[in-house]
């Protein structure tokens, strides 16, 4: 199991626009159409990564808690499905329904979106404010498969609370760690 850290896109970066297939609805969705009134969380995830499987329940809980506060959640999978067919759009749809994702699960076939966000691993989390400027990037919390640290989502929750309260997030922003994005050769 590879342990790849986030690249830590510079704070203040504007969220790159995209138009991607939502594997659940089969519609093409855009960042502009999905962004939240108060903020937007973009997550690079996939079906098979043990790090993502480990945090699925917490990202679902956080999305359900914060969506009523004007925060939008968007999941994107950018893995090479030729070599990792378990991450293909049909399987993404089944996975999203099985685990109950309360957010769109988008397929980045060309990997251009992952490149635009400088995404490196799954899971990789980005929080943008209402103007789509980056205010947080990195880990959900310190929990990883097998490290016995409880899964709480405290780092992302703290960033969300700071954003909603209009406060600067003074906590250190630590890279997420997970499986590397499976890039096409």
CSV table of C-alpha atoms in Angstrom, one decimal:
chain,number,residue,atom,x,y,z
A,1,UNK,CA,0.0,0.0,0.0
A,2,UNK,CA,1.7,3.2,-1.2
A,3,UNK,CA,1.8,6.2,1.1
A,4,UNK,CA,1.8,9.2,-1.1
A,5,UNK,CA,1.3,12.7,0.5
A,6,UNK,CA,-0.7,15.6,-0.9
A,7,UNK,CA,1.2,18.2,-3.0
A,8,UNK,CA,-0.3,21.1,-0.9
A,9,UNK,CA,-1.6,23.5,-3.5
A,10,UNK,CA,-0.9,27.1,-2.4
A,11,UNK,CA,-3.6,28.7,-0.2
A,12,UNK,CA,-5.5,31.4,-2.1
A,13,UNK,CA,-5.4,29.4,-5.4
A,14,UNK,CA,-8.6,29.7,-7.3
A,15,UNK,CA,-10.4,26.4,-7.9
A,16,UNK,CA,-9.9,25.3,-11.5
A,17,UNK,CA,-13.3,24.9,-13.4
A,18,UNK,CA,-14.4,21.6,-14.7
A,19,UNK,CA,-17.2,19.8,-16.4
A,20,UNK,CA,-17.2,16.1,-15.6
A,21,UNK,CA,-19.5,13.0,-15.8
A,22,UNK,CA,-21.5,12.4,-12.6
A,23,UNK,CA,-21.4,8.6,-12.5
A,24,UNK,CA,-24.7,8.4,-10.5
A,25,UNK,CA,-26.9,10.7,-12.6
A,26,UNK,CA,-25.0,10.3,-15.9
A,27,UNK,CA,-25.1,14.1,-16.3
A,28,UNK,CA,-22.2,16.4,-17.0
A,29,UNK,CA,-21.8,18.6,-13.9
A,30,UNK,CA,-19.6,21.7,-13.5
A,31,UNK,CA,-17.9,23.3,-10.6
A,32,UNK,CA,-19.9,26.5,-11.1
A,33,UNK,CA,-23.1,24.5,-10.9
A,34,UNK,CA,-22.1,22.5,-7.9
A,35,UNK,CA,-20.3,25.2,-5.7
A,36,UNK,CA,-21.7,25.9,-2.3
A,37,UNK,CA,-23.1,29.2,-1.1
A,38,UNK,CA,-20.5,29.3,1.7
A,39,UNK,CA,-17.8,26.9,0.5
A,40,UNK,CA,-17.0,23.9,-1.5
A,41,UNK,CA,-15.1,20.7,-0.5
A,42,UNK,CA,-13.5,18.9,-3.4
A,43,UNK,CA,-12.2,15.4,-2.7
A,44,UNK,CA,-10.1,13.2,-4.9
A,45,UNK,CA,-11.1,9.6,-4.0
A,46,UNK,CA,-11.5,6.2,-5.7
A,47,UNK,CA,-13.3,3.0,-5.0
A,48,UNK,CA,-10.5,0.6,-4.1
A,49,UNK,CA,-8.0,2.6,-2.1
A,50,UNK,CA,-7.8,1.3,1.5
A,51,UNK,CA,-7.2,4.9,2.8
A,52,UNK,CA,-10.4,6.1,1.1
A,53,UNK,CA,-12.3,3.0,2.4
A,54,UNK,CA,-11.1,3.8,5.9
A,55,UNK,CA,-12.5,7.4,5.8
A,56,UNK,CA,-15.7,6.9,3.8
A,57,UNK,CA,-18.0,6.9,6.8
A,58,UNK,CA,-16.5,10.1,8.1
A,59,UNK,CA,-16.6,12.0,4.8
A,60,UNK,CA,-20.3,11.0,4.5
A,61,UNK,CA,-21.0,12.2,8.0
A,62,UNK,CA,-19.2,15.5,7.4
A,63,UNK,CA,-21.0,16.1,4.1
A,64,UNK,CA,-24.4,15.4,5.8
A,65,UNK,CA,-23.6,17.7,8.7
A,66,UNK,CA,-22.3,20.7,6.6
A,67,UNK,CA,-24.4,20.6,3.5
A,68,UNK,CA,-27.2,22.4,5.4
A,69,UNK,CA,-24.7,25.2,6.2
A,70,UNK,CA,-24.1,26.1,2.6
A,71,UNK,CA,-21.1,23.8,2.0
A,72,UNK,CA,-21.1,21.7,-1.2
A,73,UNK,CA,-19.2,18.4,-1.4
A,74,UNK,CA,-17.8,17.0,-4.7
A,75,UNK,CA,-15.9,13.7,-5.1
A,76,UNK,CA,-13.7,13.1,-8.1
A,77,UNK,CA,-12.0,9.9,-9.2
A,78,UNK,CA,-9.1,10.4,-11.7
A,79,UNK,CA,-7.6,6.9,-11.7
A,80,UNK,CA,-6.6,5.2,-14.9
A,81,UNK,CA,-9.4,2.7,-15.4
A,82,UNK,CA,-7.6,0.7,-18.1
A,83,UNK,CA,-5.2,-0.6,-15.5
A,84,UNK,CA,-7.6,-0.2,-12.5
A,85,UNK,CA,-11.0,-1.3,-13.9
A,86,UNK,CA,-12.4,-1.4,-10.3
A,87,UNK,CA,-12.4,2.4,-10.5
A,88,UNK,CA,-14.4,2.7,-13.7
A,89,UNK,CA,-17.6,4.8,-14.0
A,90,UNK,CA,-20.0,1.9,-13.8
A,91,UNK,CA,-18.3,0.6,-10.6
A,92,UNK,CA,-18.2,4.2,-9.3
A,93,UNK,CA,-21.9,4.4,-9.6
A,94,UNK,CA,-22.5,1.2,-7.8
A,95,UNK,CA,-20.0,2.1,-5.1
A,96,UNK,CA,-21.6,5.6,-4.5
A,97,UNK,CA,-25.0,4.1,-4.1
A,98,UNK,CA,-23.8,1.2,-1.9
A,99,UNK,CA,-21.9,3.5,0.6
A,100,UNK,CA,-24.5,6.3,0.3
A,101,UNK,CA,-22.5,9.2,-0.9
A,102,UNK,CA,-24.6,12.4,-0.4
A,103,UNK,CA,-22.6,14.2,-3.0
A,104,UNK,CA,-21.8,13.8,-6.7
A,105,UNK,CA,-19.1,11.3,-7.6
A,106,UNK,CA,-17.4,12.6,-10.8
A,107,UNK,CA,-15.2,10.8,-13.3
A,108,UNK,CA,-12.1,12.6,-14.5
A,109,UNK,CA,-11.3,10.4,-17.6
A,110,UNK,CA,-8.6,12.6,-19.0
A,111,UNK,CA,-7.0,13.3,-15.6
A,112,UNK,CA,-6.9,17.0,-16.6
A,113,UNK,CA,-8.8,18.0,-13.4
A,114,UNK,CA,-6.5,16.1,-11.1
A,115,UNK,CA,-3.5,17.8,-12.8
A,116,UNK,CA,-5.2,21.2,-12.5
A,117,UNK,CA,-5.6,20.7,-8.8
A,118,UNK,CA,-2.1,19.2,-8.4
A,119,UNK,CA,-3.8,16.2,-6.8
A,120,UNK,CA,-1.5,13.4,-5.8
A,121,UNK,CA,-3.3,10.9,-3.6
A,122,UNK,CA,-6.6,9.4,-2.6
A,123,UNK,CA,-8.0,10.8,-0.4
A,124,UNK,CA,-6.9,14.4,-1.1
A,125,UNK,CA,-9.1,17.2,0.3
A,126,UNK,CA,-9.5,20.8,-0.8
A,127,UNK,CA,-11.8,23.5,0.8
A,128,UNK,CA,-12.6,26.6,-1.1
A,129,UNK,CA,-14.5,29.6,0.2
A,130,UNK,CA,-17.5,31.2,-1.4
A,131,UNK,CA,-15.3,32.9,-4.0
A,132,UNK,CA,-13.6,29.5,-4.8
A,133,UNK,CA,-10.3,30.5,-3.2
A,134,UNK,CA,-8.4,27.7,-1.5
A,135,UNK,CA,-8.5,28.0,2.3
A,136,UNK,CA,-7.6,24.4,3.3
A,137,UNK,CA,-5.9,21.4,1.7
A,138,UNK,CA,-4.6,18.3,3.2
A,139,UNK,CA,-5.8,15.6,5.5
A,140,UNK,CA,-9.2,14.7,6.9
A,141,UNK,CA,-7.5,13.9,10.3
A,142,UNK,CA,-4.6,11.8,11.5
A,143,UNK,CA,-6.3,8.5,11.2
A,144,UNK,CA,-4.9,6.0,8.7
A,145,UNK,CA,-5.6,2.3,8.3
A,146,UNK,CA,-4.0,0.4,11.1
A,147,UNK,CA,-2.6,3.3,13.1
A,148,UNK,CA,-5.3,3.2,15.9
A,149,UNK,CA,-6.0,6.9,15.8
A,150,UNK,CA,-9.7,7.5,15.9
A,151,UNK,CA,-11.4,8.7,12.8
A,152,UNK,CA,-12.9,12.1,13.6
A,153,UNK,CA,-12.4,14.3,10.6
A,154,UNK,CA,-11.1,17.0,13.0
A,155,UNK,CA,-8.8,18.8,10.6
A,156,UNK,CA,-11.4,19.2,7.9
A,157,UNK,CA,-14.1,20.0,10.4
A,158,UNK,CA,-11.9,22.7,12.0
A,159,UNK,CA,-11.3,24.2,8.6
A,160,UNK,CA,-15.0,24.2,7.8
A,161,UNK,CA,-15.8,25.8,11.1
A,162,UNK,CA,-13.2,28.5,10.7
A,163,UNK,CA,-14.6,29.2,7.2
A,164,UNK,CA,-18.2,29.4,8.4
A,165,UNK,CA,-17.2,31.5,11.5
A,166,UNK,CA,-15.2,33.9,9.3
A,167,UNK,CA,-12.0,33.1,11.2
A,168,UNK,CA,-8.5,32.4,9.9
A,169,UNK,CA,-7.5,28.7,10.3
A,170,UNK,CA,-4.3,29.0,12.3
A,171,UNK,CA,-3.8,25.2,12.7
A,172,UNK,CA,-1.0,23.6,10.7
A,173,UNK,CA,-2.3,22.1,7.5
A,174,UNK,CA,-0.9,18.6,7.1
A,175,UNK,CA,-0.8,16.7,3.9
A,176,UNK,CA,-3.2,13.9,3.3
A,177,UNK,CA,-1.6,10.5,2.9
A,178,UNK,CA,-3.0,7.8,0.7
A,179,UNK,CA,-2.6,5.8,-2.5
A,180,UNK,CA,-1.2,7.7,-5.4
A,181,UNK,CA,-3.5,8.6,-8.2
A,182,UNK,CA,-3.1,6.0,-10.8
A,183,UNK,CA,-1.8,8.1,-13.7
A,184,UNK,CA,-2.1,6.9,-17.3
A,185,UNK,CA,1.2,6.0,-18.9
